[in-house]
Amino acid sequence: MYGKLYVVATPIGNLGDFSFRAVEVLKQVDLIAAEDTRHVRMLLQHYGINKPLQSLHQHNEEHASQGLVDKIREGQSIALVSDAGTPMISDPGLPLVKLARQHGIEVNPIPGACALISALSVAGLPTSRFSFEGFLPRTGSARRSFFENKLSDASTWAFYESSHRIQAALEDMLTVFPAEHQIVVAREITKLHETIVGDSLANVLEKVQSDENMRKGEFVVIVAGHQSSQPEDELSDEQRRILSILLTECSTKTAAALAAEITGARKKVLYQAALAMQGKQSE
Ligand code: SAM
């Protein structure tokens, strides 16, 4: 009988965020694969957990994952944890999880803290669609070209940043994005100095430049999607063109739904336009 692989989230700053289930699972497994074994040992000591640890970090995970999968196939259960938050989210784990799944091993998530999701939950920006960009490129020129590519992204997006680069990243962003573009900087989430600042890019940058504390700790930056200047109830020529093509193949309702998916326009507006194109009255 194979053992199982558990992917266990750990707190991102407040030990109270460790779930009961995470503690139970860590007490029950045979081995814990950890990004930094010294760091995790301190966390485990806090909960009276004493288990063998094996290090699994970005420099050895390709190689070490095979050995861990062999152990699971021999019947051992293993928990994967990272230094903080959810493994796999800008953290190690991909080779192990992928290999385990390829071998038909059951991989169970033990959900918990994640800086990205925590920041999104308080940013006050739409989350029906969002993208996560991980850490940005380290050089100014690569960062600026990255921002240029994000300029027209209509959904909310997010990135992780370190204290060394938060100011430079926002300064680069201001060379590309309008000063009034809305962003939220979430700093030290769940920790003593947690600070969530949401304002225009220019105002947030001013706070980061003028307050040394705003450059300390760990950061998630959430960026509002690009707001089209086109009113929501008007369709562009391109949106109309796509809708009319779809109408040749699909029902009014399906064409409107697909056009909404493709163009980002509102389904209700597209449906009314589709009826008008077909010379029908709206219901
Ligand atoms: N796997 C983790 C997660 O689930 O959030 C992220 C690991 S990544 C190596 C570390 C980065 O996450 C930090 O540099 C920072 O950008 C962000 N981060 C982690 N903890 C945070 C916190 N308490 N407050 C703000 N950002 C945090």
Coordinates of C-alpha atoms in Angstrom, one line a residue, residues 4 196 232:
K4 CA 0.2 9.6 1.0
I196 CA -2.4 47.5 4.3
E232 CA -19.9 49.4 -20.0

